């Protein structure tokens, strides 16, 4: 019998009409589904525009309204307005300190000159490193402790641009529990280690600061995040790719004592620039690191207990895979 939730999945192969798709990296409610729909729809004529703000100000910007009008005029009225010369993809690159780049043209997303690059977690030094650590190590946290997370950092010596789909491949263990809710986050840090964030709406008054301090994640971009309940780790082979894992959610596989399993966690797509000296911090936690999506919404309470163990190096080489753009 088909599960109720399976009936809600669109049949993307049946979507063949021309499509104008608008997305952002920062809308924790809509980003994943929008990119997924754009990737999977069967339309041969489809355009993707990735902006750098919140969706409502972007949609009603007069220039963007006119851009969409040209799309409709071309396909609904047959207007010869040059629409088909529009690049298939126009993406943004976030700086988080001013100087965002918008409407960067490309033939695909990610662009063809992007390479998926592994940064291995080193549990001894808490660093992200380019080569697999030979020595086994672990990083742990107690779910109910004050420090209910672990993180790993790397510093960039040269200008580094990331655009595309990040993912985490982690070897994990639960002590004192048979399941784990894992939350991961990629943060940009300045050269002094200060986390960089960016409001997505024009209103940046005191109230917006207040409601986004522990929530309202669609209004303040804090980085690319992902999450997974480990018992739902099974992958859907037909839909998964080396860059984007897709989970089947059709079985529950609880953890046995001392069992170490590998999981793949997809993070939200990203477009982020790192200047020389700036750093990237990868955080793994037992709780949501962004809080609820909407201001005032109830925060999700994870089904966690005991101690979470992240294995690194040797036969359990956990890594963060990042989409690095070539020159």
PDB file of C-alpha atoms in Angstrom:
ATOM      1  CA  UNK A   1       0.000   0.000   0.000  1.00  0.00           C
ATOM      2  CA  UNK A   2       1.261   3.448  -0.885  1.00  0.00           C
ATOM      3  CA  UNK A   3       1.983   5.547   2.181  1.00  0.00           C
ATOM      4  CA  UNK A   4       0.012   8.782   2.528  1.00  0.00           C
ATOM      5  CA  UNK A   5       3.165  10.913   2.309  1.00  0.00           C
ATOM      6  CA  UNK A   6       4.180   9.225  -0.949  1.00  0.00           C
ATOM      7  CA  UNK A   7       0.978  10.473  -2.588  1.00  0.00           C
ATOM      8  CA  UNK A   8       2.142  14.039  -1.919  1.00  0.00           C
ATOM      9  CA  UNK A   9       5.354  13.726  -3.964  1.00  0.00           C
ATOM     10  CA  UNK A  10       4.967  15.460  -7.352  1.00  0.00           C
ATOM     11  CA  UNK A  11       5.622  13.409 -10.467  1.00  0.00           C
ATOM     12  CA  UNK A  12       8.336  15.669 -11.862  1.00  0.00           C
ATOM     13  CA  UNK A  13       8.569  13.644 -15.082  1.00  0.00           C
ATOM     14  CA  UNK A  14       5.121  14.988 -16.011  1.00  0.00           C
ATOM     15  CA  UNK A  15       6.193  18.632 -15.723  1.00  0.00           C
ATOM     16  CA  UNK A  16       7.145  19.544 -19.284  1.00  0.00           C
ATOM     17  CA  UNK A  17       5.995  23.163 -19.603  1.00  0.00           C
ATOM     18  CA  UNK A  18       8.539  26.005 -19.729  1.00  0.00           C
ATOM     19  CA  UNK A  19       9.535  26.955 -16.191  1.00  0.00           C
ATOM     20  CA  UNK A  20      10.902  30.079 -14.504  1.00  0.00           C
ATOM     21  CA  UNK A  21      12.210  28.973 -11.103  1.00  0.00           C
ATOM     22  CA  UNK A  22      13.262  31.431  -8.388  1.00  0.00           C
ATOM     23  CA  UNK A  23      15.312  30.252  -5.410  1.00  0.00           C
ATOM     24  CA  UNK A  24      17.640  31.412  -2.666  1.00  0.00           C
ATOM     25  CA  UNK A  25      20.181  29.737  -0.407  1.00  0.00           C
ATOM     26  CA  UNK A  26      18.651  31.199   2.719  1.00  0.00           C
ATOM     27  CA  UNK A  27      14.981  30.198   2.865  1.00  0.00           C
ATOM     28  CA  UNK A  28      15.098  27.218   5.205  1.00  0.00           C
ATOM     29  CA  UNK A  29      11.451  26.465   4.381  1.00  0.00           C
ATOM     30  CA  UNK A  30      11.558  26.533   0.568  1.00  0.00           C
ATOM     31  CA  UNK A  31      15.164  26.243  -0.606  1.00  0.00           C
ATOM     32  CA  UNK A  32      15.557  22.456  -0.659  1.00  0.00           C
ATOM     33  CA  UNK A  33      12.237  21.807  -2.417  1.00  0.00           C
ATOM     34  CA  UNK A  34      12.729  24.539  -4.993  1.00  0.00           C
ATOM     35  CA  UNK A  35      16.137  23.266  -6.085  1.00  0.00           C
ATOM     36  CA  UNK A  36      14.871  19.683  -6.056  1.00  0.00           C
ATOM     37  CA  UNK A  37      11.941  20.583  -8.305  1.00  0.00           C
ATOM     38  CA  UNK A  38      14.192  22.472 -10.730  1.00  0.00           C
ATOM     39  CA  UNK A  39      16.609  19.524 -10.955  1.00  0.00           C
ATOM     40  CA  UNK A  40      13.975  16.835 -11.466  1.00  0.00           C
ATOM     41  CA  UNK A  41      11.322  18.456 -13.643  1.00  0.00           C
ATOM     42  CA  UNK A  42      11.311  17.170 -17.213  1.00  0.00           C
ATOM     43  CA  UNK A  43      10.941  20.600 -18.817  1.00  0.00           C
ATOM     44  CA  UNK A  44      13.466  21.095 -21.600  1.00  0.00           C
ATOM     45  CA  UNK A  45      13.014  24.861 -21.302  1.00  0.00           C
ATOM     46  CA  UNK A  46      13.674  25.885 -17.718  1.00  0.00           C
ATOM     47  CA  UNK A  47      15.463  28.808 -16.129  1.00  0.00           C
ATOM     48  CA  UNK A  48      16.803  29.138 -12.595  1.00  0.00           C
ATOM     49  CA  UNK A  49      17.409  32.487 -10.886  1.00  0.00           C
ATOM     50  CA  UNK A  50      19.039  32.371  -7.433  1.00  0.00           C
ATOM     51  CA  UNK A  51      18.782  35.681  -5.575  1.00  0.00           C
ATOM     52  CA  UNK A  52      20.532  36.894  -2.427  1.00  0.00           C
ATOM     53  CA  UNK A  53      17.612  38.064  -0.302  1.00  0.00           C
ATOM     54  CA  UNK A  54      14.246  37.004   1.119  1.00  0.00           C
ATOM     55  CA  UNK A  55      11.666  35.921  -1.451  1.00  0.00           C
ATOM     56  CA  UNK A  56       9.031  38.638  -0.997  1.00  0.00           C
ATOM     57  CA  UNK A  57      11.281  41.677  -1.528  1.00  0.00           C
ATOM     58  CA  UNK A  58      12.867  39.879  -4.466  1.00  0.00           C
ATOM     59  CA  UNK A  59       9.615  38.892  -6.154  1.00  0.00           C
ATOM     60  CA  UNK A  60       8.221  42.434  -6.093  1.00  0.00           C
ATOM     61  CA  UNK A  61      11.361  44.238  -7.128  1.00  0.00           C
ATOM     62  CA  UNK A  62      10.323  46.066 -10.346  1.00  0.00           C
ATOM     63  CA  UNK A  63      13.278  44.699 -12.326  1.00  0.00           C
ATOM     64  CA  UNK A  64      12.395  41.136 -11.372  1.00  0.00           C
ATOM     65  CA  UNK A  65       8.713  41.662 -12.150  1.00  0.00           C
ATOM     66  CA  UNK A  66       9.714  42.841 -15.620  1.00  0.00           C
ATOM     67  CA  UNK A  67      12.045  39.861 -16.049  1.00  0.00           C
ATOM     68  CA  UNK A  68       9.197  37.459 -15.299  1.00  0.00           C
ATOM     69  CA  UNK A  69       6.897  39.435 -17.604  1.00  0.00           C
ATOM     70  CA  UNK A  70       9.332  38.881 -20.484  1.00  0.00           C
ATOM     71  CA  UNK A  71       9.193  35.120 -19.787  1.00  0.00           C
ATOM     72  CA  UNK A  72       5.383  35.062 -19.863  1.00  0.00           C
ATOM     73  CA  UNK A  73       5.164  37.357 -22.886  1.00  0.00           C
ATOM     74  CA  UNK A  74       7.493  35.059 -24.803  1.00  0.00           C
ATOM     75  CA  UNK A  75       5.757  31.762 -24.011  1.00  0.00           C
ATOM     76  CA  UNK A  76       2.138  32.890 -23.642  1.00  0.00           C
ATOM     77  CA  UNK A  77       1.969  35.651 -26.263  1.00  0.00           C
ATOM     78  CA  UNK A  78       4.713  34.509 -28.618  1.00  0.00           C
ATOM     79  CA  UNK A  79       6.604  37.784 -28.157  1.00  0.00           C
ATOM     80  CA  UNK A  80       9.955  37.903 -29.942  1.00  0.00           C
ATOM     81  CA  UNK A  81      11.679  39.632 -27.037  1.00  0.00           C
ATOM     82  CA  UNK A  82      14.947  37.715 -26.883  1.00  0.00           C
ATOM     83  CA  UNK A  83      13.970  35.724 -23.803  1.00  0.00           C
ATOM     84  CA  UNK A  84      15.626  32.534 -25.026  1.00  0.00           C
ATOM     85  CA  UNK A  85      18.997  34.285 -24.910  1.00  0.00           C
ATOM     86  CA  UNK A  86      18.569  34.487 -21.124  1.00  0.00           C
ATOM     87  CA  UNK A  87      21.191  32.273 -19.407  1.00  0.00           C
ATOM     88  CA  UNK A  88      19.658  29.008 -18.119  1.00  0.00           C
ATOM     89  CA  UNK A  89      21.073  29.766 -14.667  1.00  0.00           C
ATOM     90  CA  UNK A  90      21.707  33.076 -12.908  1.00  0.00           C
ATOM     91  CA  UNK A  91      23.105  32.575  -9.430  1.00  0.00           C
ATOM     92  CA  UNK A  92      24.283  34.698  -6.530  1.00  0.00           C
ATOM     93  CA  UNK A  93      27.452  34.583  -4.468  1.00  0.00           C
ATOM     94  CA  UNK A  94      27.134  35.732  -0.872  1.00  0.00           C
ATOM     95  CA  UNK A  95      29.945  37.594   0.866  1.00  0.00           C
ATOM     96  CA  UNK A  96      28.190  38.136   4.240  1.00  0.00           C
ATOM     97  CA  UNK A  97      30.145  41.354   4.681  1.00  0.00           C
ATOM     98  CA  UNK A  98      28.832  43.348   1.725  1.00  0.00           C
ATOM     99  CA  UNK A  99      29.682  42.937  -1.930  1.00  0.00           C
ATOM    100  CA  UNK A 100      27.342  40.084  -2.901  1.00  0.00           C
ATOM    101  CA  UNK A 101      27.433  39.123  -6.573  1.00  0.00           C
ATOM    102  CA  UNK A 102      24.055  38.582  -8.248  1.00  0.00           C
ATOM    103  CA  UNK A 103      22.890  37.319 -11.644  1.00  0.00           C
ATOM    104  CA  UNK A 104      26.106  35.420 -12.339  1.00  0.00           C
ATOM    105  CA  UNK A 105      25.412  33.609 -15.613  1.00  0.00           C
ATOM    106  CA  UNK A 106      25.946  29.864 -16.033  1.00  0.00           C
ATOM    107  CA  UNK A 107      24.735  27.024 -18.214  1.00  0.00           C
ATOM    108  CA  UNK A 108      24.059  24.762 -15.232  1.00  0.00           C
ATOM    109  CA  UNK A 109      23.962  24.630 -11.448  1.00  0.00           C
ATOM    110  CA  UNK A 110      26.496  23.968 -10.165  1.00  0.00           C
ATOM    111  CA  UNK A 111      28.573  25.582 -12.948  1.00  0.00           C
ATOM    112  CA  UNK A 112      30.751  23.244 -15.001  1.00  0.00           C
ATOM    113  CA  UNK A 113      33.993  24.411 -13.366  1.00  0.00           C
ATOM    114  CA  UNK A 114      32.936  23.336  -9.858  1.00  0.00           C
ATOM    115  CA  UNK A 115      34.649  20.332  -8.277  1.00  0.00           C
ATOM    116  CA  UNK A 116      33.253  18.417  -5.301  1.00  0.00           C
ATOM    117  CA  UNK A 117      36.102  18.508  -2.799  1.00  0.00           C
ATOM    118  CA  UNK A 118      36.413  16.490   0.413  1.00  0.00           C
ATOM    119  CA  UNK A 119      37.557  18.069   3.670  1.00  0.00           C
ATOM    120  CA  UNK A 120      38.186  15.327   6.212  1.00  0.00           C
ATOM    121  CA  UNK A 121      37.289  15.721   9.875  1.00  0.00           C
ATOM    122  CA  UNK A 122      40.192  15.239  12.283  1.00  0.00           C
ATOM    123  CA  UNK A 123      38.923  14.429  15.755  1.00  0.00           C
ATOM    124  CA  UNK A 124      42.340  15.033  17.333  1.00  0.00           C
ATOM    125  CA  UNK A 125      42.834  18.619  16.137  1.00  0.00           C
ATOM    126  CA  UNK A 126      39.191  19.553  15.355  1.00  0.00           C
ATOM    127  CA  UNK A 127      40.370  20.675  11.944  1.00  0.00           C
ATOM    128  CA  UNK A 128      39.078  20.100   8.419  1.00  0.00           C
ATOM    129  CA  UNK A 129      41.988  18.801   6.361  1.00  0.00           C
ATOM    130  CA  UNK A 130      42.443  17.888   2.666  1.00  0.00           C
ATOM    131  CA  UNK A 131      43.739  14.340   3.256  1.00  0.00           C
ATOM    132  CA  UNK A 132      42.289  11.382   5.126  1.00  0.00           C
ATOM    133  CA  UNK A 133      43.732  11.167   8.674  1.00  0.00           C
ATOM    134  CA  UNK A 134      45.528   7.883   9.142  1.00  0.00           C
ATOM    135  CA  UNK A 135      44.844   7.745  12.871  1.00  0.00           C
ATOM    136  CA  UNK A 136      41.405   6.919  14.259  1.00  0.00           C
ATOM    137  CA  UNK A 137      39.936   9.535  16.568  1.00  0.00           C
ATOM    138  CA  UNK A 138      36.552  10.544  17.936  1.00  0.00           C
ATOM    139  CA  UNK A 139      34.764  13.747  18.856  1.00  0.00           C
ATOM    140  CA  UNK A 140      31.904  13.414  21.329  1.00  0.00           C
ATOM    141  CA  UNK A 141      29.247  15.433  23.093  1.00  0.00           C
ATOM    142  CA  UNK A 142      26.642  14.619  25.710  1.00  0.00           C
ATOM    143  CA  UNK A 143      23.183  15.472  24.407  1.00  0.00           C
ATOM    144  CA  UNK A 144      22.006  17.181  27.595  1.00  0.00           C
ATOM    145  CA  UNK A 145      25.305  18.920  28.341  1.00  0.00           C
ATOM    146  CA  UNK A 146      25.965  22.626  27.979  1.00  0.00           C
ATOM    147  CA  UNK A 147      28.210  21.916  25.007  1.00  0.00           C
ATOM    148  CA  UNK A 148      25.911  19.749  22.893  1.00  0.00           C
ATOM    149  CA  UNK A 149      27.923  20.039  19.702  1.00  0.00           C
ATOM    150  CA  UNK A 150      31.332  19.568  18.109  1.00  0.00           C
ATOM    151  CA  UNK A 151      32.893  21.603  15.326  1.00  0.00           C
ATOM    152  CA  UNK A 152      35.795  21.515  12.881  1.00  0.00           C
ATOM    153  CA  UNK A 153      37.526  24.500  11.235  1.00  0.00           C
ATOM    154  CA  UNK A 154      39.668  25.255   8.197  1.00  0.00           C
ATOM    155  CA  UNK A 155      41.252  28.533   7.078  1.00  0.00           C
ATOM    156  CA  UNK A 156      41.618  29.570   3.435  1.00  0.00           C
ATOM    157  CA  UNK A 157      44.912  31.040   2.256  1.00  0.00           C
ATOM    158  CA  UNK A 158      43.504  32.201  -1.067  1.00  0.00           C
ATOM    159  CA  UNK A 159      40.218  33.392  -2.528  1.00  0.00           C
ATOM    160  CA  UNK A 160      37.840  30.416  -2.459  1.00  0.00           C
ATOM    161  CA  UNK A 161      34.391  30.306  -4.044  1.00  0.00           C
ATOM    162  CA  UNK A 162      31.824  27.633  -3.243  1.00  0.00           C
ATOM    163  CA  UNK A 163      28.740  27.220  -5.376  1.00  0.00           C
ATOM    164  CA  UNK A 164      26.589  24.113  -5.516  1.00  0.00           C
ATOM    165  CA  UNK A 165      25.575  21.278  -3.206  1.00  0.00           C
ATOM    166  CA  UNK A 166      27.507  20.486  -0.017  1.00  0.00           C
ATOM    167  CA  UNK A 167      27.045  17.207   1.830  1.00  0.00           C
ATOM    168  CA  UNK A 168      28.356  15.505   4.964  1.00  0.00           C
ATOM    169  CA  UNK A 169      29.466  11.874   5.093  1.00  0.00           C
ATOM    170  CA  UNK A 170      29.763  10.950   8.759  1.00  0.00           C
ATOM    171  CA  UNK A 171      30.568   7.809  10.739  1.00  0.00           C
ATOM    172  CA  UNK A 172      28.521   8.033  13.945  1.00  0.00           C
ATOM    173  CA  UNK A 173      27.683   6.072  17.069  1.00  0.00           C
ATOM    174  CA  UNK A 174      25.095   6.547  19.821  1.00  0.00           C
ATOM    175  CA  UNK A 175      26.020   5.623  23.381  1.00  0.00           C
ATOM    176  CA  UNK A 176      23.077   5.118  25.691  1.00  0.00           C
ATOM    177  CA  UNK A 177      20.507   5.413  22.883  1.00  0.00           C
ATOM    178  CA  UNK A 178      19.329   3.547  19.791  1.00  0.00           C
ATOM    179  CA  UNK A 179      18.869   6.584  17.531  1.00  0.00           C
ATOM    180  CA  UNK A 180      20.253  10.063  16.831  1.00  0.00           C
ATOM    181  CA  UNK A 181      18.875  13.302  15.432  1.00  0.00           C
ATOM    182  CA  UNK A 182      21.840  15.070  13.835  1.00  0.00           C
ATOM    183  CA  UNK A 183      21.959  18.732  12.794  1.00  0.00           C
ATOM    184  CA  UNK A 184      24.852  20.126  10.750  1.00  0.00           C
ATOM    185  CA  UNK A 185      25.817  23.650   9.728  1.00  0.00           C
ATOM    186  CA  UNK A 186      28.478  25.251   7.532  1.00  0.00           C
ATOM    187  CA  UNK A 187      29.402  28.690   8.891  1.00  0.00           C
ATOM    188  CA  UNK A 188      31.602  31.393   7.444  1.00  0.00           C
ATOM    189  CA  UNK A 189      33.994  32.995   9.949  1.00  0.00           C
ATOM    190  CA  UNK A 190      36.099  36.098   9.477  1.00  0.00           C
ATOM    191  CA  UNK A 191      39.869  35.922   9.945  1.00  0.00           C
ATOM    192  CA  UNK A 192      39.416  36.466  13.692  1.00  0.00           C
ATOM    193  CA  UNK A 193      36.936  33.593  14.048  1.00  0.00           C
ATOM    194  CA  UNK A 194      33.781  35.706  14.294  1.00  0.00           C
ATOM    195  CA  UNK A 195      30.723  34.072  12.639  1.00  0.00           C
ATOM    196  CA  UNK A 196      29.393  36.098   9.711  1.00  0.00           C
ATOM    197  CA  UNK A 197      25.652  36.341   9.081  1.00  0.00           C
ATOM    198  CA  UNK A 198      23.360  38.320   6.818  1.00  0.00           C
ATOM    199  CA  UNK A 199      19.810  39.615   7.062  1.00  0.00           C
ATOM    200  CA  UNK A 200      17.743  38.732   4.008  1.00  0.00           C
ATOM    201  CA  UNK A 201      15.066  41.419   4.418  1.00  0.00           C
ATOM    202  CA  UNK A 202      15.461  45.207   4.072  1.00  0.00           C
ATOM    203  CA  UNK A 203      14.128  45.743   7.602  1.00  0.00           C
ATOM    204  CA  UNK A 204      17.088  45.353   9.976  1.00  0.00           C
ATOM    205  CA  UNK A 205      15.737  47.081  13.092  1.00  0.00           C
ATOM    206  CA  UNK A 206      15.974  45.895  16.688  1.00  0.00           C
ATOM    207  CA  UNK A 207      12.883  43.703  16.465  1.00  0.00           C
ATOM    208  CA  UNK A 208      14.321  41.719  13.552  1.00  0.00           C
ATOM    209  CA  UNK A 209      17.448  41.130  15.613  1.00  0.00           C
ATOM    210  CA  UNK A 210      15.292  39.873  18.467  1.00  0.00           C
ATOM    211  CA  UNK A 211      13.062  37.465  16.536  1.00  0.00           C
ATOM    212  CA  UNK A 212      15.972  35.947  14.585  1.00  0.00           C
ATOM    213  CA  UNK A 213      18.334  35.453  17.542  1.00  0.00           C
ATOM    214  CA  UNK A 214      17.080  31.872  18.062  1.00  0.00           C
ATOM    215  CA  UNK A 215      14.756  31.457  15.121  1.00  0.00           C
ATOM    216  CA  UNK A 216      13.205  33.218  12.165  1.00  0.00           C
ATOM    217  CA  UNK A 217      15.851  31.546  10.021  1.00  0.00           C
ATOM    218  CA  UNK A 218      14.254  32.708   6.771  1.00  0.00           C
ATOM    219  CA  UNK A 219      15.110  36.285   7.763  1.00  0.00           C
ATOM    220  CA  UNK A 220      18.738  35.856   8.866  1.00  0.00           C
ATOM    221  CA  UNK A 221      21.185  33.673   6.938  1.00  0.00           C
ATOM    222  CA  UNK A 222      23.621  31.899   9.257  1.00  0.00           C
ATOM    223  CA  UNK A 223      24.972  29.297   6.822  1.00  0.00           C
ATOM    224  CA  UNK A 224      24.092  26.125   4.936  1.00  0.00           C
ATOM    225  CA  UNK A 225      22.392  23.569   7.179  1.00  0.00           C
ATOM    226  CA  UNK A 226      21.148  19.999   7.062  1.00  0.00           C
ATOM    227  CA  UNK A 227      19.630  17.380   9.344  1.00  0.00           C
ATOM    228  CA  UNK A 228      18.932  13.665   9.533  1.00  0.00           C
ATOM    229  CA  UNK A 229      17.495  11.094  11.922  1.00  0.00           C
ATOM    230  CA  UNK A 230      20.068   8.307  11.750  1.00  0.00           C
ATOM    231  CA  UNK A 231      17.483   5.480  11.778  1.00  0.00           C
ATOM    232  CA  UNK A 232      16.197   6.929   8.451  1.00  0.00           C
ATOM    233  CA  UNK A 233      19.639   6.854   6.803  1.00  0.00           C
ATOM    234  CA  UNK A 234      18.771   4.457   3.971  1.00  0.00           C
ATOM    235  CA  UNK A 235      19.452   6.025   0.572  1.00  0.00           C
ATOM    236  CA  UNK A 236      17.181   5.962  -2.471  1.00  0.00           C
ATOM    237  CA  UNK A 237      19.661   4.673  -5.062  1.00  0.00           C
ATOM    238  CA  UNK A 238      17.774   5.897  -8.135  1.00  0.00           C
ATOM    239  CA  UNK A 239      17.568   9.476  -6.906  1.00  0.00           C
ATOM    240  CA  UNK A 240      20.883   9.815  -5.059  1.00  0.00           C
ATOM    241  CA  UNK A 241      23.937  11.257  -6.787  1.00  0.00           C
ATOM    242  CA  UNK A 242      27.563  11.604  -5.623  1.00  0.00           C
ATOM    243  CA  UNK A 243      26.750  15.213  -4.642  1.00  0.00           C
ATOM    244  CA  UNK A 244      23.156  14.976  -3.430  1.00  0.00           C
ATOM    245  CA  UNK A 245      22.013  12.082  -1.240  1.00  0.00           C
ATOM    246  CA  UNK A 246      18.293  11.264  -1.332  1.00  0.00           C
ATOM    247  CA  UNK A 247      16.803   9.209   1.487  1.00  0.00           C
ATOM    248  CA  UNK A 248      14.024   6.677   0.968  1.00  0.00           C
ATOM    249  CA  UNK A 249      12.307   7.218   4.362  1.00  0.00           C
ATOM    250  CA  UNK A 250      10.689   3.811   3.913  1.00  0.00           C
ATOM    251  CA  UNK A 251      12.353   1.951   6.802  1.00  0.00           C
ATOM    252  CA  UNK A 252      13.543   2.505  10.347  1.00  0.00           C
ATOM    253  CA  UNK A 253      16.950   1.052  11.219  1.00  0.00           C
ATOM    254  CA  UNK A 254      17.696   1.527  14.908  1.00  0.00           C
ATOM    255  CA  UNK A 255      21.239   1.434  16.226  1.00  0.00           C
ATOM    256  CA  UNK A 256      22.617  -1.457  18.261  1.00  0.00           C
ATOM    257  CA  UNK A 257      25.010  -0.816  21.181  1.00  0.00           C
ATOM    258  CA  UNK A 258      28.516   0.085  19.919  1.00  0.00           C
ATOM    259  CA  UNK A 259      27.313   0.025  16.302  1.00  0.00           C
ATOM    260  CA  UNK A 260      29.075   2.551  14.047  1.00  0.00           C
ATOM    261  CA  UNK A 261      27.189   3.520  10.883  1.00  0.00           C
ATOM    262  CA  UNK A 262      27.887   5.909   8.045  1.00  0.00           C
ATOM    263  CA  UNK A 263      25.295   8.492   7.073  1.00  0.00           C
ATOM    264  CA  UNK A 264      25.030  10.988   4.263  1.00  0.00           C
ATOM    265  CA  UNK A 265      23.415  14.349   5.017  1.00  0.00           C
ATOM    266  CA  UNK A 266      22.511  16.828   2.299  1.00  0.00           C
ATOM    267  CA  UNK A 267      22.944  20.491   3.196  1.00  0.00           C
ATOM    268  CA  UNK A 268      21.149  23.386   1.538  1.00  0.00           C
ATOM    269  CA  UNK A 269      22.742  24.597  -1.712  1.00  0.00           C
ATOM    270  CA  UNK A 270      25.248  27.374  -1.252  1.00  0.00           C
ATOM    271  CA  UNK A 271      26.995  30.223  -3.031  1.00  0.00           C
ATOM    272  CA  UNK A 272      29.641  31.654  -0.742  1.00  0.00           C
ATOM    273  CA  UNK A 273      32.912  33.558  -1.150  1.00  0.00           C
ATOM    274  CA  UNK A 274      35.829  33.190   1.268  1.00  0.00           C
ATOM    275  CA  UNK A 275      38.581  35.801   1.159  1.00  0.00           C
ATOM    276  CA  UNK A 276      42.182  35.004   2.181  1.00  0.00           C
ATOM    277  CA  UNK A 277      42.371  34.461   5.934  1.00  0.00           C
ATOM    278  CA  UNK A 278      38.659  33.740   6.374  1.00  0.00           C
ATOM    279  CA  UNK A 279      37.557  30.433   7.830  1.00  0.00           C
ATOM    280  CA  UNK A 280      34.873  27.778   7.518  1.00  0.00           C
ATOM    281  CA  UNK A 281      33.414  26.090  10.588  1.00  0.00           C
ATOM    282  CA  UNK A 282      31.496  22.817  10.272  1.00  0.00           C
ATOM    283  CA  UNK A 283      29.207  22.165  13.251  1.00  0.00           C
ATOM    284  CA  UNK A 284      27.537  18.887  14.273  1.00  0.00           C
ATOM    285  CA  UNK A 285      24.929  19.027  17.021  1.00  0.00           C
ATOM    286  CA  UNK A 286      22.038  17.233  18.702  1.00  0.00           C
ATOM    287  CA  UNK A 287      19.749  20.260  18.267  1.00  0.00           C
ATOM    288  CA  UNK A 288      18.704  22.621  15.530  1.00  0.00           C
ATOM    289  CA  UNK A 289      21.400  25.252  15.161  1.00  0.00           C
ATOM    290  CA  UNK A 290      19.089  27.771  13.491  1.00  0.00           C
ATOM    291  CA  UNK A 291      15.947  27.531  15.589  1.00  0.00           C
ATOM    292  CA  UNK A 292      12.469  27.520  14.013  1.00  0.00           C
ATOM    293  CA  UNK A 293      11.946  28.880  10.505  1.00  0.00           C
ATOM    294  CA  UNK A 294       9.315  31.475  11.347  1.00  0.00           C
ATOM    295  CA  UNK A 295       9.413  34.029  14.196  1.00  0.00           C
ATOM    296  CA  UNK A 296       7.409  32.760  17.166  1.00  0.00           C
ATOM    297  CA  UNK A 297       7.122  29.185  15.896  1.00  0.00           C
ATOM    298  CA  UNK A 298       7.592  26.385  18.385  1.00  0.00           C
ATOM    299  CA  UNK A 299      11.099  24.972  18.380  1.00  0.00           C
ATOM    300  CA  UNK A 300      11.534  21.327  17.388  1.00  0.00           C
ATOM    301  CA  UNK A 301      12.541  19.061  20.261  1.00  0.00           C
ATOM    302  CA  UNK A 302      14.883  16.320  18.974  1.00  0.00           C
ATOM    303  CA  UNK A 303      14.512  12.682  20.045  1.00  0.00           C
ATOM    304  CA  UNK A 304      18.001  12.527  21.538  1.00  0.00           C
ATOM    305  CA  UNK A 305      19.616  11.129  24.654  1.00  0.00           C
ATOM    306  CA  UNK A 306      22.964   9.768  25.762  1.00  0.00           C
ATOM    307  CA  UNK A 307      26.219  10.621  23.994  1.00  0.00           C
ATOM    308  CA  UNK A 308      26.861  11.217  20.306  1.00  0.00           C
ATOM    309  CA  UNK A 309      30.171  10.007  18.915  1.00  0.00           C
ATOM    310  CA  UNK A 310      31.617  11.247  15.613  1.00  0.00           C
ATOM    311  CA  UNK A 311      34.326   8.917  14.309  1.00  0.00           C
ATOM    312  CA  UNK A 312      37.130  10.310  12.153  1.00  0.00           C
ATOM    313  CA  UNK A 313      40.171   8.990  10.337  1.00  0.00           C
ATOM    314  CA  UNK A 314      41.306   5.476   9.503  1.00  0.00           C
ATOM    315  CA  UNK A 315      38.457   3.166   8.506  1.00  0.00           C
ATOM    316  CA  UNK A 316      35.878   5.735   9.628  1.00  0.00           C
ATOM    317  CA  UNK A 317      37.030   8.815   7.747  1.00  0.00           C
ATOM    318  CA  UNK A 318      34.177  11.297   8.070  1.00  0.00           C
ATOM    319  CA  UNK A 319      34.278  14.236   5.660  1.00  0.00           C
ATOM    320  CA  UNK A 320      32.505  17.371   4.537  1.00  0.00           C
ATOM    321  CA  UNK A 321      32.185  17.640   0.744  1.00  0.00           C
ATOM    322  CA  UNK A 322      32.176  21.176  -0.625  1.00  0.00           C
ATOM    323  CA  UNK A 323      31.550  22.521  -4.161  1.00  0.00           C
ATOM    324  CA  UNK A 324      34.743  24.460  -4.946  1.00  0.00           C
ATOM    325  CA  UNK A 325      34.673  26.674  -8.035  1.00  0.00           C
ATOM    326  CA  UNK A 326      37.754  26.687 -10.241  1.00  0.00           C
ATOM    327  CA  UNK A 327      39.332  29.797 -11.677  1.00  0.00           C
TER     328      UNK A 327
END
